[in-house]
Coordinates of C-alpha atoms and ligand atoms in Angstrom, one line a residue:
X349 CA 0.1 0.0 0.0
X350 CA 1.3 3.4 -1.0
X351 CA 2.5 5.5 2.1
X352 CA 4.0 9.1 2.2
X353 CA 7.2 8.4 0.1
X354 CA 5.3 6.6 -2.8
X355 CA 2.8 9.3 -3.0
X356 CA 5.5 12.0 -2.7
X357 CA 7.3 10.4 -5.8
X358 CA 3.9 10.2 -7.6
X359 CA 3.2 13.9 -6.8
X360 CA 6.5 15.0 -8.1
X361 CA 6.4 13.0 -11.3
X362 CA 2.8 14.1 -12.0
X363 CA 2.8 18.0 -11.2
X364 CA 4.9 19.0 -14.3
X365 CA 2.9 16.7 -16.5
X366 CA -0.7 18.2 -15.3
X367 CA 0.1 21.7 -14.8
X368 CA -1.6 23.9 -17.2
X369 CA -3.7 21.0 -18.8
X370 CA -7.3 21.4 -19.3
X371 CA -9.9 18.7 -18.4
X372 CA -12.1 18.4 -21.8
X373 CA -14.0 15.3 -20.5
X374 CA -14.7 13.6 -17.3
X375 CA -15.4 9.9 -17.5
X376 CA -16.4 8.2 -14.2
X377 CA -16.5 4.5 -14.4
X378 CA -16.8 3.7 -10.7
X379 CA -18.9 6.3 -8.9
X380 CA -17.9 4.7 -5.8
X381 CA -14.4 6.5 -5.4
X382 CA -16.2 10.0 -5.7
X383 CA -17.9 9.6 -2.3
X384 CA -19.4 11.5 -0.8
X385 CA -19.4 13.8 -3.8
X386 CA -22.3 13.3 -6.1
X387 CA -21.4 12.4 -9.9
X388 CA -23.3 15.6 -11.1
X389 CA -21.4 18.0 -9.0
X390 CA -17.9 16.3 -9.6
X391 CA -18.5 16.7 -13.4
X392 CA -19.9 20.2 -13.3
X393 CA -16.8 21.3 -11.3
X394 CA -14.3 19.7 -13.3
X395 CA -15.2 19.8 -16.8
X396 CA -13.3 22.7 -18.6
X397 CA -11.0 23.1 -15.4
X398 CA -7.0 23.7 -15.7
X399 CA -4.8 21.9 -13.4
X400 CA -2.8 24.9 -11.6
X401 CA -0.8 22.7 -9.0
X402 CA -0.3 19.3 -7.2
X403 CA 0.7 18.6 -3.7
X404 CA 0.7 15.9 -1.0
X405 CA -0.7 15.8 2.5
X406 CA -0.1 12.6 4.2
X407 CA -0.9 9.8 1.8
X408 CA -3.4 12.2 -0.2
X409 CA -2.7 14.1 -3.4
X410 CA -4.1 17.5 -3.4
X411 CA -4.8 18.7 -7.0
X412 CA -5.4 22.5 -7.5
X413 CA -7.5 23.4 -10.4
X414 CA -9.3 26.8 -11.9
X415 CA -12.8 26.3 -12.8
X416 CA -14.0 27.1 -16.2
X417 CA -17.2 28.6 -15.2
X418 CA -16.4 30.6 -12.1
X419 CA -12.7 31.2 -12.6
X420 CA -12.5 30.1 -9.0
X421 CA -10.0 27.7 -7.6
X422 CA -11.2 24.1 -7.0
X423 CA -9.5 21.3 -5.2
X424 CA -9.4 17.7 -5.9
X425 CA -8.5 15.0 -3.4
X426 CA -7.1 11.8 -4.5
X427 CA -6.1 8.8 -2.5
X428 CA -4.6 5.6 -3.8
X429 CA -6.2 3.3 -1.4
X430 CA -4.6 -0.3 -1.4
X431 CA -3.9 -0.8 -5.2
X432 CA -4.7 2.6 -6.9
X433 CA -2.4 4.1 -9.5
X434 CA -2.6 7.5 -11.4
X435 CA -0.8 8.1 -14.5
X436 CA -1.2 9.6 -18.0
X437 CA -1.5 7.4 -21.0
X438 CA -2.0 8.3 -24.5
X439 CA -5.7 8.7 -25.7
X440 CA -5.3 6.2 -28.5
X441 CA -4.7 3.5 -25.8
X442 CA -7.9 2.0 -24.4
X443 CA -8.1 2.9 -20.6
X444 CA -7.5 -0.3 -18.4
X445 CA -10.2 -2.5 -17.2
X446 CA -10.2 -1.1 -13.6
X447 CA -9.9 2.6 -14.7
X448 CA -12.3 4.4 -12.0
X449 CA -11.8 8.0 -13.4
X450 CA -10.7 9.2 -16.7
X451 CA -9.9 12.7 -17.3
X452 CA -9.5 13.6 -21.1
X453 CA -6.7 16.2 -21.3
X454 CA -6.6 16.4 -25.2
X455 CA -4.0 13.9 -26.6
X456 CA -3.8 12.1 -23.3
X457 CA -5.8 10.8 -20.6
X458 CA -5.2 11.1 -16.9
X459 CA -6.2 7.8 -15.4
X460 CA -7.1 7.0 -11.8
X461 CA -7.1 3.1 -11.9
X462 CA -7.9 0.9 -9.0
X463 CA -8.6 -2.8 -9.0
X464 CA -10.2 -2.8 -5.5
X465 CA -11.7 0.8 -5.5
X466 CA -10.6 1.5 -1.9
X467 CA -9.1 4.8 -3.0
X468 CA -10.7 8.2 -3.7
X469 CA -11.1 11.0 -6.3
X470 CA -13.5 13.7 -4.6
X471 CA -14.1 17.2 -4.1
X472 CA -14.6 16.4 -0.3
X473 CA -11.7 17.7 1.8
X474 CA -12.5 16.6 5.2
X475 CA -10.2 13.7 5.4
X476 CA -7.0 16.0 5.2
X477 CA -8.5 18.6 7.7
X478 CA -8.1 15.6 10.4
X479 CA -4.6 15.0 9.7
X480 CA -1.6 15.5 12.1
X481 CA 1.6 17.2 11.2
X482 CA 3.5 16.3 8.2
X483 CA 6.7 14.1 9.5
X484 CA 9.2 15.9 7.2
X485 CA 7.9 19.6 8.5
X486 CA 9.6 21.7 10.9
X487 CA 6.4 21.8 13.1
X488 CA 6.7 18.1 13.7
X489 CA 8.8 18.3 16.5
X490 CA 10.1 16.0 19.1
X491 CA 8.3 17.9 22.0
X492 CA 5.0 17.7 20.3
X493 CA 5.5 14.0 19.2
X494 CA 6.4 13.4 23.0
X495 CA 3.4 14.9 24.4
X496 CA 1.0 13.2 21.9
X497 CA 2.5 9.9 22.8
X498 CA 2.0 10.5 26.5
X499 CA -1.8 10.4 25.9
X500 CA -2.0 6.9 24.5
X501 CA -1.5 3.5 25.9
X502 CA -1.6 1.7 22.5
X503 CA 1.6 -0.2 21.3
X504 CA 3.9 2.2 19.7
X505 CA 3.5 0.5 16.3
X506 CA -0.4 0.7 16.4
X507 CA -0.2 4.5 17.4
X508 CA 2.3 5.4 14.5
X509 CA -0.5 4.4 12.0
X510 CA -2.9 6.9 13.7
X511 CA -2.9 9.7 10.9
X512 CA -3.9 12.3 13.5
X513 CA -0.7 11.8 15.3
X514 CA 1.6 12.4 12.3
X515 CA 0.5 12.1 8.7
X516 CA 1.4 9.6 6.1
X517 CA 3.0 6.7 7.9
X518 CA 1.6 3.2 7.2
X519 CA 2.6 -0.4 8.0
X520 CA 5.7 -0.3 6.1
X521 CA 7.6 2.7 7.6
X522 CA 6.0 2.3 10.9
X523 CA 8.1 -1.0 11.3
X524 CA 11.2 0.3 9.6
X525 CA 11.3 3.4 11.7
X526 CA 10.7 1.5 15.0
X527 CA 13.9 -1.0 13.8
X528 CA 15.9 1.9 13.1
X529 CA 15.1 3.5 16.5
X530 CA 15.6 0.1 18.3
X531 CA 12.1 0.7 19.9
X532 CA 9.9 -2.5 20.2
X533 CA 6.7 -2.1 18.4
X534 CA 5.1 -3.8 21.6
X535 CA 6.1 -1.0 23.9
X536 CA 3.0 1.2 25.0
X537 CA 3.4 4.7 23.4
X538 CA 3.1 6.4 26.8
X539 CA 6.1 4.2 28.0
X540 CA 8.5 5.6 25.7
X541 CA 11.4 7.4 27.5
X542 CA 12.2 10.9 26.1
X543 CA 15.6 9.4 24.5
X544 CA 13.4 6.7 22.8
X545 CA 10.9 9.3 21.5
X546 CA 13.6 11.5 20.2
X547 CA 15.4 8.4 18.4
X548 CA 12.0 7.5 16.8
X549 CA 11.1 11.0 15.8
X550 CA 14.8 11.0 13.9
X551 CA 14.2 7.6 12.6
X552 CA 10.7 8.4 11.0
X553 CA 12.2 11.3 9.2
X554 CA 15.3 9.4 8.1
X555 CA 13.3 6.3 6.7
X556 CA 10.9 8.6 4.9
X557 CA 13.3 11.0 3.4
X558 CA 15.5 8.2 2.2
X559 CA 12.6 6.5 0.5
X560 CA 11.5 9.6 -1.2
X561 CA 15.0 10.1 -2.5
X562 CA 15.4 6.5 -3.6
X563 CA 12.0 6.3 -5.1
X564 CA 12.7 9.2 -7.5
X565 CA 14.9 6.7 -9.6
X566 CA 11.7 4.3 -10.1
X567 CA 10.1 4.7 -13.4
X568 CA 6.4 5.9 -13.1
X569 CA 5.0 5.2 -16.7
X570 CA 2.4 2.6 -16.5
X571 CA 1.1 3.0 -19.9
X572 CA 1.7 0.5 -22.8
X573 CA 1.2 -2.1 -20.2
X574 CA 4.4 -1.7 -18.5
X575 CA 4.4 -2.2 -14.6
X576 CA 7.1 -1.0 -12.1
X577 CA 8.2 -1.9 -8.6
X578 CA 6.7 1.4 -7.1
X579 CA 3.5 0.3 -5.4
X580 CA 3.7 -3.4 -6.0
X581 CA 7.3 -4.0 -4.4
X582 CA 8.5 -5.7 -7.5
X583 CA 6.1 -8.6 -7.3
X584 CA 5.4 -8.5 -10.9
X585 CA 7.7 -11.2 -12.6
X586 CA 11.0 -9.8 -13.8
X587 CA 10.6 -6.5 -12.0
X588 CA 13.5 -5.3 -9.8
X589 CA 12.8 -5.1 -6.0
X590 CA 13.7 -1.5 -5.7
X591 CA 11.8 -0.9 -2.4
X592 CA 12.3 -4.6 -0.8
X593 CA 16.2 -4.1 -1.1
X594 CA 16.0 -1.2 1.1
X595 CA 13.7 -2.3 3.7
X596 CA 15.3 -3.9 7.0
X597 CA 12.6 -5.6 8.7
X598 CA 9.2 -5.2 6.6
X599 CA 8.1 -8.5 5.0
X600 CA 11.5 -10.0 6.1
X601 CA 10.2 -12.7 8.6
X602 CA 12.7 -15.3 9.0
X603 CA 15.5 -13.4 7.3
X604 CA 18.5 -12.3 9.3
X605 CA 18.6 -8.9 10.9
X606 CA 21.0 -6.6 9.4
X607 CA 22.2 -5.6 12.7
X608 CA 22.6 -8.8 14.8
X609 CA 22.1 -11.5 12.3
X610 CA 19.2 -13.2 14.4
X611 CA 15.8 -13.9 12.6
X612 CA 13.4 -11.1 12.0
X613 CA 9.8 -12.0 13.4
X614 CA 6.2 -11.1 12.3
X615 CA 3.6 -10.4 14.7
X616 CA 0.0 -9.3 14.4
X617 CA -0.9 -5.8 15.8
X618 CA -4.6 -4.5 15.4
X619 CA -5.1 -6.9 12.5
X620 CA -1.8 -5.5 10.7
X621 CA 1.5 -7.5 10.2
X622 CA 4.3 -5.9 12.3
X623 CA 8.1 -7.0 11.4
X624 CA 10.8 -6.5 14.1
X625 CA 14.0 -7.7 15.7
X626 CA 13.0 -9.0 19.2
X627 CA 17.1 -8.9 20.2
X628 CA 17.5 -5.4 18.9
X629 CA 14.3 -4.0 19.7
X630 CA 13.7 -4.8 23.3
X631 CA 10.8 -3.6 25.5
X632 CA 12.2 -1.4 28.3
Ligands
ZN1398 ZN1 18.8 -7.6 15.5

């Protein structure tokens, strides 16, 4: 599932491709992904609108447009869910089977494809209003982080997935950050020492920043039937495992820890897999 780094890489890729482009047609093939925006309103707001900018907030893509009719700015929120992809494809290529929304940009289509339709393409921005600070921003300070953790008795791994604590961390980078900080995923959030909070704060920033930097080398062109390792972690046959190679614990159960060479373990917390080294990440 795409987390902050994957979305950031995608936003940087799409921004120059979309800027200045005008939506000539709006083809919604799965109305579900617009929720709660009604189809009519979605079409009316976007037909003829021009893309002016694109940014990221947490795991969301925030498209900025200028409406054709009112000339006013409009904002469109995108989320990739579990399996979503957003890409440009030549209009001569038929949109993929699971295309949920297709924007006609002239010679190109901008396509939101999602085999499971857990993602979003909506005019409703309420989801981003509830998000906590951006982990790579200055206003995400160790002090604020420490204060918020003191309020929770949840295991730290589960708490890190709470998007109102800090935005954009998912299952992969929660496990990776905890390993780098040598903090056990089972430790209750309010039991972390100040030293552990500071280490974890730094580790979160490091793992995310490194993933964004590394991700920029990954090709993002999905058209012409091509796939890449970006959101599927190289599981397509013959695709290099760009991401997996970089991960220290995630999806590495039974493999040796890079630090102590004992075996990485998988446990389940709040119905999600956690990967960690029980030797390096001890509860104390
Ligand atoms: Zn270890």
